[in-house]
Amino acid sequence: MLTSSSSVDSTASADNGVGLSDSTLSQHRRRMLDLINRLHMTGVQTDMDLPMIAVIGSQSAGKSSLIESISGITLPRSAGTCTRCPTECKLSHSEDAWKCVVKLHITTDASGQPCDVATIPFGSPITDKADVEDRIRRAQRAILNPTINPQKFLHELEDQTAEQAELSFSKNCVSLEISGKDVADLSFVDLPGLIASVGSAGKTGDIDLVKGLVTSYIKKPSCVILLTVTCETDFENQGAHHLTKQYDPEGKRTVGVLTKPDRIPAGEESTWLRFIRNEQEPLVNNWYCVKQPGSQTLKNGISWAEARKQENDFFALTQPWSTVEPQYQKFMRTSNLTERLSTILSELITKRLPEIHKELYNILHKTRDEMMKLPKAPSNDPVGEVWNVVGQFSSQLSRRLEGTPDKDGILQTIRPHQQAFKRAVRATAPNFIPWGKGDTRELPAIDFLVNEEDEPQEPQVGLGGRVLTPRSPTPQLEEIYIEDVLNHAQRARTRELPDNYPFIVQQTYIREFTEKWETPSLILFDKSYDILKKELSDLVHEHFGKMGRGGALHSVLMIVNEHLDSAAKQAKEKITWLLELEKAPTTLNVHYYSDYKTKFLGYYKGCRDHGELTTKLQNYRAPTTIHPNPIHGQAFQQAVHKALAGLTEAGLSVQAGDLPKLLPVDPMEPALLIMAGVRAYFQVAYKRFADMVPLAIDYEVVLGLHKGMEQALLDGLSLTGPDAYARCQLMVQEHSTVASKRTELQKKLDRLHAASLELRKLFV
């Protein structure tokens, strides 16, 4: 990575001037380069794509020499370590004395697996430039031997070949932080060179390791690829070019650099000049050619200024470079390359700046959302925190049990099952048939019950247009014929007078339907219990689901379920008690019982009328006009009207439906009385029972669930007493993965906030 901005006075000495630092950049360009360098210093490049220049090439392609010529930094060259781990440099201008701080940036463990990122200081700050190369060499040895204490390499350094090190390559890097008066703001990284094959002692995995490391840089859209190609090796045999084409097929963000032009075999220069003219493998930003000092010259010692002079002399005096067309001369020499890199980078930064603003905002927003999704961080007062959560849970449970206007409220969810319970109880009404078994007639509708039932059955139309209802509200109910009722009554007589029948007859029929009430009652209880249990589970997960490592959640679930079971037990006992009460038929609601008995007696008598009189009376409608010469239908209606009017004048309030009672005495009269009495009692008893069972469940297990719940939690969780603090601390202690995630997100937020601050400074 190579980013730069000049903060050095242009009058700096030639020996101390460093590539980009010497460029006479405009104020705008300098501000852009300063900004991106500061953004890299925040570390935010790990979270988003920042403009950068990555230098890549095959092994021994001259990358390190190129970087040295641009930056003025000398890298170690012995034992091959300079190309076996990345060396990251962060340079910054300072008014203080020159110094260099060396650190080890660790991102993988000894086995190459990702680990927690760590930056380890490696020795005290260096104040003498002559000591930098040796310190870098020692740091690189530490990187390549991860199982050995890094501090050992500060004082010991064996002459170790690359094959003798624990690792041949590493993703971990040596980080240099250099500051001083003559130092520019600059960042770059020297990546290991791509390798095509390994020796007998090498590791085949190193090829992919280095390739993956280089790829991690150049795959980013904002990365300008500085591709180094040595002229002493055939172009097609240099793998860096093929990797570059894979991620930048159109060559829009690649700058090519030809190195070692002095080693081109005589007569082959024209092949490489085609690159300079952009005729071979054309790139949008062209190919450049530079010449760096040879290894022997470096050993003898050469200043940066002398190296630049030798380079200029080479291109000015050496054929065919000296005679290249004038328009292509700008693509030779390090200074031209440096200027072009500065322009490309600053233009890229300017173009990307609005996108960086947007991306930074989006990533910051997303990271905050991820942080919000984490469980609440443990407080310094664990007891207070647990008590507070228990209180909030208890309050919300109370509101839910009291009833909320939500469609998915507890009461709204239970109500359909209460209505189903009422229908099931009502369906147990005794199915009395007021005629013999051979009669195929249908029972007429019971008109006086239509307005009393919540869900009346749709009427059916029979022969003659009569309104009919099924003989039984539910097909599975057994039909009880009038002759069976009379036979039962006669068999039950003991010492009664001839016109009297024992109460045991009615009691038997009453017990038959009350015994059927247990099943719907238990179904309603089970449905209510399941709804409450799910509601409790949801509330517990909502309040305790993110607390600590999950122990509190399981403990609370056990406590509230035990409390629910206790309340449910009491509710079930009340249901059993109500069922026992109904085994002894009785009512003080005499008025309703008598009224129903009278109506059912008239209904059953009317059903037994074989003529049309009962049917006509049941379908009677008061005439609106009295005709002096009525026709047949009108005559009947007017006659009934006159009869009812006469009875009313006599002080008797009757309706047309009461007139069948005046019919002659039926021999089945005793059975009709029993049937009417039992059916009337059912109406009174079922309504009473259909109210009491839901009330008992609501009182004992719905409203009753909140009673003592908070105290049960306080006792069950041992939130009082000498051990309360330790227990609460254990409950709120979060899982290590959550803590690690929180730390990771917080570090990311810190980086993003720091980057955001740097962006705001640009416009201040």
PDB file of N, CA, C and O in Angstrom, residues 571-625:
ATOM      1  N   ALA A 571     -57.317 -23.903  39.686  1.00  0.00           N
ATOM      2  CA  ALA A 571     -58.400 -23.734  38.721  1.00  0.00           C
ATOM      3  C   ALA A 571     -59.072 -25.073  38.420  1.00  0.00           C
ATOM      4  O   ALA A 571     -60.299 -25.163  38.325  1.00  0.00           O
ATOM      5  N   LYS A 572     -58.265 -26.100  38.299  1.00  0.00           N
ATOM      6  CA  LYS A 572     -58.824 -27.416  38.002  1.00  0.00           C
ATOM      7  C   LYS A 572     -59.668 -27.933  39.161  1.00  0.00           C
ATOM      8  O   LYS A 572     -60.703 -28.581  38.964  1.00  0.00           O
ATOM      9  N   GLU A 573     -59.242 -27.636  40.359  1.00  0.00           N
ATOM     10  CA  GLU A 573     -60.033 -28.022  41.537  1.00  0.00           C
ATOM     11  C   GLU A 573     -61.378 -27.311  41.540  1.00  0.00           C
ATOM     12  O   GLU A 573     -62.403 -27.897  41.915  1.00  0.00           O
ATOM     13  N   LYS A 574     -61.393 -26.039  41.110  1.00  0.00           N
ATOM     14  CA  LYS A 574     -62.652 -25.292  41.052  1.00  0.00           C
ATOM     15  C   LYS A 574     -63.579 -25.883  39.991  1.00  0.00           C
ATOM     16  O   LYS A 574     -64.805 -25.972  40.194  1.00  0.00           O
ATOM     17  N   ILE A 575     -63.033 -26.302  38.857  1.00  0.00           N
ATOM     18  CA  ILE A 575     -63.856 -26.915  37.809  1.00  0.00           C
ATOM     19  C   ILE A 575     -64.469 -28.216  38.322  1.00  0.00           C
ATOM     20  O   ILE A 575     -65.661 -28.498  38.111  1.00  0.00           O
ATOM     21  N   THR A 576     -63.661 -29.015  39.002  1.00  0.00           N
ATOM     22  CA  THR A 576     -64.170 -30.271  39.580  1.00  0.00           C
ATOM     23  C   THR A 576     -65.278 -29.983  40.584  1.00  0.00           C
ATOM     24  O   THR A 576     -66.303 -30.685  40.633  1.00  0.00           O
ATOM     25  N   TRP A 577     -65.089 -28.949  41.370  1.00  0.00           N
ATOM     26  CA  TRP A 577     -66.096 -28.560  42.375  1.00  0.00           C
ATOM     27  C   TRP A 577     -67.399 -28.143  41.701  1.00  0.00           C
ATOM     28  O   TRP A 577     -68.491 -28.519  42.137  1.00  0.00           O
ATOM     29  N   LEU A 578     -67.297 -27.366  40.610  1.00  0.00           N
ATOM     30  CA  LEU A 578     -68.495 -26.941  39.893  1.00  0.00           C
ATOM     31  C   LEU A 578     -69.216 -28.136  39.272  1.00  0.00           C
ATOM     32  O   LEU A 578     -70.459 -28.199  39.261  1.00  0.00           O
ATOM     33  N   LEU A 579     -68.459 -29.081  38.744  1.00  0.00           N
ATOM     34  CA  LEU A 579     -69.079 -30.285  38.191  1.00  0.00           C
ATOM     35  C   LEU A 579     -69.798 -31.086  39.262  1.00  0.00           C
ATOM     36  O   LEU A 579     -70.878 -31.656  39.025  1.00  0.00           O
ATOM     37  N   GLU A 580     -69.220 -31.146  40.456  1.00  0.00           N
ATOM     38  CA  GLU A 580     -69.863 -31.850  41.562  1.00  0.00           C
ATOM     39  C   GLU A 580     -71.156 -31.156  41.960  1.00  0.00           C
ATOM     40  O   GLU A 580     -72.160 -31.811  42.278  1.00  0.00           O
ATOM     41  N   LEU A 581     -71.158 -29.817  41.955  1.00  0.00           N
ATOM     42  CA  LEU A 581     -72.372 -29.073  42.311  1.00  0.00           C
ATOM     43  C   LEU A 581     -73.520 -29.398  41.368  1.00  0.00           C
ATOM     44  O   LEU A 581     -74.683 -29.507  41.797  1.00  0.00           O
ATOM     45  N   GLU A 582     -73.196 -29.554  40.085  1.00  0.00           N
ATOM     46  CA  GLU A 582     -74.250 -29.798  39.109  1.00  0.00           C
ATOM     47  C   GLU A 582     -74.843 -31.195  39.209  1.00  0.00           C
ATOM     48  O   GLU A 582     -75.853 -31.488  38.564  1.00  0.00           O
ATOM     49  N   LYS A 583     -74.255 -32.064  39.992  1.00  0.00           N
ATOM     50  CA  LYS A 583     -74.822 -33.413  40.159  1.00  0.00           C
ATOM     51  C   LYS A 583     -76.082 -33.394  41.015  1.00  0.00           C
ATOM     52  O   LYS A 583     -76.848 -34.367  41.008  1.00  0.00           O
ATOM     53  N   ALA A 584     -76.282 -32.303  41.772  1.00  0.00           N
ATOM     54  CA  ALA A 584     -77.478 -32.173  42.610  1.00  0.00           C
ATOM     55  C   ALA A 584     -78.347 -31.082  42.020  1.00  0.00           C
ATOM     56  O   ALA A 584     -78.133 -29.886  42.291  1.00  0.00           O
ATOM     57  N   PRO A 585     -79.327 -31.425  41.181  1.00  0.00           N
ATOM     58  CA  PRO A 585     -80.141 -30.423  40.488  1.00  0.00           C
ATOM     59  C   PRO A 585     -80.884 -29.513  41.462  1.00  0.00           C
ATOM     60  O   PRO A 585     -81.614 -29.978  42.352  1.00  0.00           O
ATOM     61  N   THR A 586     -80.696 -28.233  41.300  1.00  0.00           N
ATOM     62  CA  THR A 586     -81.411 -27.250  42.120  1.00  0.00           C
ATOM     63  C   THR A 586     -81.235 -25.884  41.490  1.00  0.00           C
ATOM     64  O   THR A 586     -80.265 -25.638  40.752  1.00  0.00           O
ATOM     65  N   THR A 587     -82.186 -25.003  41.755  1.00  0.00           N
ATOM     66  CA  THR A 587     -82.088 -23.622  41.285  1.00  0.00           C
ATOM     67  C   THR A 587     -83.013 -22.743  42.107  1.00  0.00           C
ATOM     68  O   THR A 587     -84.084 -23.170  42.542  1.00  0.00           O
ATOM     69  N   LEU A 588     -82.572 -21.556  42.366  1.00  0.00           N
ATOM     70  CA  LEU A 588     -83.412 -20.543  42.995  1.00  0.00           C
ATOM     71  C   LEU A 588     -83.978 -19.593  41.951  1.00  0.00           C
ATOM     72  O   LEU A 588     -84.737 -18.683  42.274  1.00  0.00           O
ATOM     73  N   ASN A 589     -83.617 -19.848  40.709  1.00  0.00           N
ATOM     74  CA  ASN A 589     -84.106 -19.025  39.602  1.00  0.00           C
ATOM     75  C   ASN A 589     -85.459 -19.577  39.142  1.00  0.00           C
ATOM     76  O   ASN A 589     -85.631 -20.026  38.013  1.00  0.00           O
ATOM     77  N   VAL A 590     -86.410 -19.531  40.059  1.00  0.00           N
ATOM     78  CA  VAL A 590     -87.711 -20.158  39.839  1.00  0.00           C
ATOM     79  C   VAL A 590     -88.445 -19.535  38.659  1.00  0.00           C
ATOM     80  O   VAL A 590     -89.084 -20.228  37.867  1.00  0.00           O
ATOM     81  N   HIS A 591     -88.371 -18.213  38.542  1.00  0.00           N
ATOM     82  CA  HIS A 591     -89.117 -17.526  37.487  1.00  0.00           C
ATOM     83  C   HIS A 591     -88.714 -18.031  36.104  1.00  0.00           C
ATOM     84  O   HIS A 591     -89.576 -18.391  35.284  1.00  0.00           O
ATOM     85  N   TYR A 592     -87.401 -18.073  35.848  1.00  0.00           N
ATOM     86  CA  TYR A 592     -86.941 -18.522  34.535  1.00  0.00           C
ATOM     87  C   TYR A 592     -87.228 -20.000  34.324  1.00  0.00           C
ATOM     88  O   TYR A 592     -87.601 -20.426  33.223  1.00  0.00           O
ATOM     89  N   TYR A 593     -87.050 -20.798  35.377  1.00  0.00           N
ATOM     90  CA  TYR A 593     -87.323 -22.225  35.245  1.00  0.00           C
ATOM     91  C   TYR A 593     -88.787 -22.450  34.884  1.00  0.00           C
ATOM     92  O   TYR A 593     -89.113 -23.207  33.959  1.00  0.00           O
ATOM     93  N   SER A 594     -89.705 -21.793  35.609  1.00  0.00           N
ATOM     94  CA  SER A 594     -91.140 -21.963  35.351  1.00  0.00           C
ATOM     95  C   SER A 594     -91.512 -21.460  33.971  1.00  0.00           C
ATOM     96  O   SER A 594     -92.332 -22.070  33.267  1.00  0.00           O
ATOM     97  N   ASP A 595     -90.942 -20.336  33.565  1.00  0.00           N
ATOM     98  CA  ASP A 595     -91.251 -19.780  32.259  1.00  0.00           C
ATOM     99  C   ASP A 595     -90.812 -20.735  31.146  1.00  0.00           C
ATOM    100  O   ASP A 595     -91.567 -20.997  30.199  1.00  0.00           O
ATOM    101  N   TYR A 596     -89.585 -21.273  31.286  1.00  0.00           N
ATOM    102  CA  TYR A 596     -89.104 -22.219  30.286  1.00  0.00           C
ATOM    103  C   TYR A 596     -89.958 -23.485  30.273  1.00  0.00           C
ATOM    104  O   TYR A 596     -90.263 -24.033  29.205  1.00  0.00           O
ATOM    105  N   LYS A 597     -90.340 -23.964  31.470  1.00  0.00           N
ATOM    106  CA  LYS A 597     -91.133 -25.197  31.534  1.00  0.00           C
ATOM    107  C   LYS A 597     -92.467 -25.012  30.831  1.00  0.00           C
ATOM    108  O   LYS A 597     -92.928 -25.889  30.075  1.00  0.00           O
ATOM    109  N   THR A 598     -93.096 -23.868  31.054  1.00  0.00           N
ATOM    110  CA  THR A 598     -94.374 -23.584  30.402  1.00  0.00           C
ATOM    111  C   THR A 598     -94.219 -23.541  28.883  1.00  0.00           C
ATOM    112  O   THR A 598     -95.030 -24.089  28.137  1.00  0.00           O
ATOM    113  N   LYS A 599     -93.146 -22.876  28.434  1.00  0.00           N
ATOM    114  CA  LYS A 599     -92.925 -22.749  26.992  1.00  0.00           C
ATOM    115  C   LYS A 599     -92.617 -24.095  26.356  1.00  0.00           C
ATOM    116  O   LYS A 599     -93.128 -24.416  25.277  1.00  0.00           O
ATOM    117  N   PHE A 600     -91.791 -24.910  27.014  1.00  0.00           N
ATOM    118  CA  PHE A 600     -91.458 -26.220  26.438  1.00  0.00           C
ATOM    119  C   PHE A 600     -92.667 -27.152  26.456  1.00  0.00           C
ATOM    120  O   PHE A 600     -92.853 -27.956  25.534  1.00  0.00           O
ATOM    121  N   LEU A 601     -93.516 -27.035  27.505  1.00  0.00           N
ATOM    122  CA  LEU A 601     -94.708 -27.869  27.560  1.00  0.00           C
ATOM    123  C   LEU A 601     -95.630 -27.529  26.397  1.00  0.00           C
ATOM    124  O   LEU A 601     -96.159 -28.419  25.713  1.00  0.00           O
ATOM    125  N   GLY A 602     -95.804 -26.240  26.141  1.00  0.00           N
ATOM    126  CA  GLY A 602     -96.628 -25.828  25.013  1.00  0.00           C
ATOM    127  C   GLY A 602     -96.014 -26.264  23.693  1.00  0.00           C
ATOM    128  O   GLY A 602     -96.724 -26.658  22.761  1.00  0.00           O
ATOM    129  N   TYR A 603     -94.697 -26.165  23.611  1.00  0.00           N
ATOM    130  CA  TYR A 603     -93.998 -26.574  22.384  1.00  0.00           C
ATOM    131  C   TYR A 603     -94.205 -28.059  22.107  1.00  0.00           C
ATOM    132  O   TYR A 603     -94.562 -28.461  20.990  1.00  0.00           O
ATOM    133  N   TYR A 604     -93.993 -28.894  23.160  1.00  0.00           N
ATOM    134  CA  TYR A 604     -94.135 -30.342  22.962  1.00  0.00           C
ATOM    135  C   TYR A 604     -95.581 -30.725  22.667  1.00  0.00           C
ATOM    136  O   TYR A 604     -95.849 -31.620  21.843  1.00  0.00           O
ATOM    137  N   LYS A 605     -96.537 -30.067  23.354  1.00  0.00           N
ATOM    138  CA  LYS A 605     -97.948 -30.357  23.078  1.00  0.00           C
ATOM    139  C   LYS A 605     -98.311 -29.989  21.650  1.00  0.00           C
ATOM    140  O   LYS A 605     -99.034 -30.716  20.966  1.00  0.00           O
ATOM    141  N   GLY A 606     -97.804 -28.848  21.227  1.00  0.00           N
ATOM    142  CA  GLY A 606     -98.096 -28.418  19.862  1.00  0.00           C
ATOM    143  C   GLY A 606     -97.536 -29.382  18.835  1.00  0.00           C
ATOM    144  O   GLY A 606     -98.129 -29.602  17.778  1.00  0.00           O
ATOM    145  N   CYS A 607     -96.369 -29.946  19.134  1.00  0.00           N
ATOM    146  CA  CYS A 607     -95.773 -30.901  18.213  1.00  0.00           C
ATOM    147  C   CYS A 607     -96.624 -32.159  18.071  1.00  0.00           C
ATOM    148  O   CYS A 607     -96.609 -32.826  17.026  1.00  0.00           O
ATOM    149  N   ARG A 608     -97.392 -32.486  19.156  1.00  0.00           N
ATOM    150  CA  ARG A 608     -98.183 -33.722  19.121  1.00  0.00           C
ATOM    151  C   ARG A 608     -99.543 -33.523  18.458  1.00  0.00           C
ATOM    152  O   ARG A 608    -100.266 -34.482  18.252  1.00  0.00           O
ATOM    153  N   ASP A 609     -99.900 -32.292  18.140  1.00  0.00           N
ATOM    154  CA  ASP A 609    -101.168 -32.018  17.481  1.00  0.00           C
ATOM    155  C   ASP A 609    -101.097 -32.505  16.039  1.00  0.00           C
ATOM    156  O   ASP A 609    -100.313 -31.989  15.242  1.00  0.00           O
ATOM    157  N   HIS A 610    -101.965 -33.502  15.697  1.00  0.00           N
ATOM    158  CA  HIS A 610    -101.895 -34.075  14.358  1.00  0.00           C
ATOM    159  C   HIS A 610    -102.607 -33.207  13.327  1.00  0.00           C
ATOM    160  O   HIS A 610    -102.483 -33.428  12.138  1.00  0.00           O
ATOM    161  N   GLY A 611    -103.409 -32.265  13.791  1.00  0.00           N
ATOM    162  CA  GLY A 611    -104.085 -31.381  12.849  1.00  0.00           C
ATOM    163  C   GLY A 611    -103.192 -30.216  12.488  1.00  0.00           C
ATOM    164  O   GLY A 611    -102.004 -30.176  12.772  1.00  0.00           O
ATOM    165  N   GLU A 612    -103.841 -29.224  11.841  1.00  0.00           N
ATOM    166  CA  GLU A 612    -103.083 -28.066  11.407  1.00  0.00           C
ATOM    167  C   GLU A 612    -103.240 -26.909  12.371  1.00  0.00           C
ATOM    168  O   GLU A 612    -102.678 -25.838  12.154  1.00  0.00           O
ATOM    169  N   LEU A 613    -104.053 -27.117  13.442  1.00  0.00           N
ATOM    170  CA  LEU A 613    -104.324 -26.010  14.347  1.00  0.00           C
ATOM    171  C   LEU A 613    -103.050 -25.484  15.000  1.00  0.00           C
ATOM    172  O   LEU A 613    -102.805 -24.275  15.030  1.00  0.00           O
ATOM    173  N   THR A 614    -102.237 -26.391  15.506  1.00  0.00           N
ATOM    174  CA  THR A 614    -101.008 -25.963  16.191  1.00  0.00           C
ATOM    175  C   THR A 614    -100.077 -25.231  15.234  1.00  0.00           C
ATOM    176  O   THR A 614     -99.499 -24.194  15.574  1.00  0.00           O
ATOM    177  N   THR A 615     -99.958 -25.785  14.043  1.00  0.00           N
ATOM    178  CA  THR A 615     -99.083 -25.144  13.050  1.00  0.00           C
ATOM    179  C   THR A 615     -99.577 -23.747  12.714  1.00  0.00           C
ATOM    180  O   THR A 615     -98.800 -22.795  12.612  1.00  0.00           O
ATOM    181  N   LYS A 616    -100.944 -23.638  12.548  1.00  0.00           N
ATOM    182  CA  LYS A 616    -101.492 -22.321  12.231  1.00  0.00           C
ATOM    183  C   LYS A 616    -101.256 -21.346  13.373  1.00  0.00           C
ATOM    184  O   LYS A 616    -100.957 -20.169  13.149  1.00  0.00           O
ATOM    185  N   LEU A 617    -101.419 -21.823  14.593  1.00  0.00           N
ATOM    186  CA  LEU A 617    -101.213 -20.936  15.747  1.00  0.00           C
ATOM    187  C   LEU A 617     -99.743 -20.514  15.864  1.00  0.00           C
ATOM    188  O   LEU A 617     -99.440 -19.375  16.234  1.00  0.00           O
ATOM    189  N   GLN A 618     -98.857 -21.450  15.552  1.00  0.00           N
ATOM    190  CA  GLN A 618     -97.434 -21.111  15.630  1.00  0.00           C
ATOM    191  C   GLN A 618     -97.043 -20.102  14.559  1.00  0.00           C
ATOM    192  O   GLN A 618     -96.144 -19.282  14.759  1.00  0.00           O
ATOM    193  N   ASN A 619     -97.734 -20.163  13.397  1.00  0.00           N
ATOM    194  CA  ASN A 619     -97.435 -19.240  12.306  1.00  0.00           C
ATOM    195  C   ASN A 619     -98.355 -18.025  12.303  1.00  0.00           C
ATOM    196  O   ASN A 619     -98.352 -17.237  11.354  1.00  0.00           O
ATOM    197  N   TYR A 620     -99.122 -17.852  13.352  1.00  0.00           N
ATOM    198  CA  TYR A 620    -100.104 -16.764  13.426  1.00  0.00           C
ATOM    199  C   TYR A 620     -99.417 -15.403  13.428  1.00  0.00           C
ATOM    200  O   TYR A 620     -98.413 -15.191  14.108  1.00  0.00           O
ATOM    201  N   ARG A 621     -99.997 -14.494  12.632  1.00  0.00           N
ATOM    202  CA  ARG A 621     -99.580 -13.105  12.619  1.00  0.00           C
ATOM    203  C   ARG A 621    -100.832 -12.251  12.762  1.00  0.00           C
ATOM    204  O   ARG A 621    -101.816 -12.446  12.035  1.00  0.00           O
ATOM    205  N   ALA A 622    -100.820 -11.312  13.656  1.00  0.00           N
ATOM    206  CA  ALA A 622    -101.995 -10.470  13.910  1.00  0.00           C
ATOM    207  C   ALA A 622    -102.383  -9.715  12.649  1.00  0.00           C
ATOM    208  O   ALA A 622    -101.524  -9.125  11.990  1.00  0.00           O
ATOM    209  N   PRO A 623    -103.679  -9.719  12.253  1.00  0.00           N
ATOM    210  CA  PRO A 623    -104.120  -9.002  11.041  1.00  0.00           C
ATOM    211  C   PRO A 623    -104.022  -7.495  11.229  1.00  0.00           C
ATOM    212  O   PRO A 623    -104.240  -6.968  12.320  1.00  0.00           O
ATOM    213  N   THR A 624    -103.661  -6.816  10.163  1.00  0.00           N
ATOM    214  CA  THR A 624    -103.563  -5.349  10.224  1.00  0.00           C
ATOM    215  C   THR A 624    -104.901  -4.690   9.910  1.00  0.00           C
ATOM    216  O   THR A 624    -105.142  -3.546  10.299  1.00  0.00           O
ATOM    217  N   THR A 625    -105.806  -5.453   9.220  1.00  0.00           N
ATOM    218  CA  THR A 625    -107.128  -4.903   8.853  1.00  0.00           C
ATOM    219  C   THR A 625    -108.199  -5.966   9.097  1.00  0.00           C
ATOM    220  O   THR A 625    -107.999  -7.142   8.792  1.00  0.00           O
TER     221      THR A 625
END
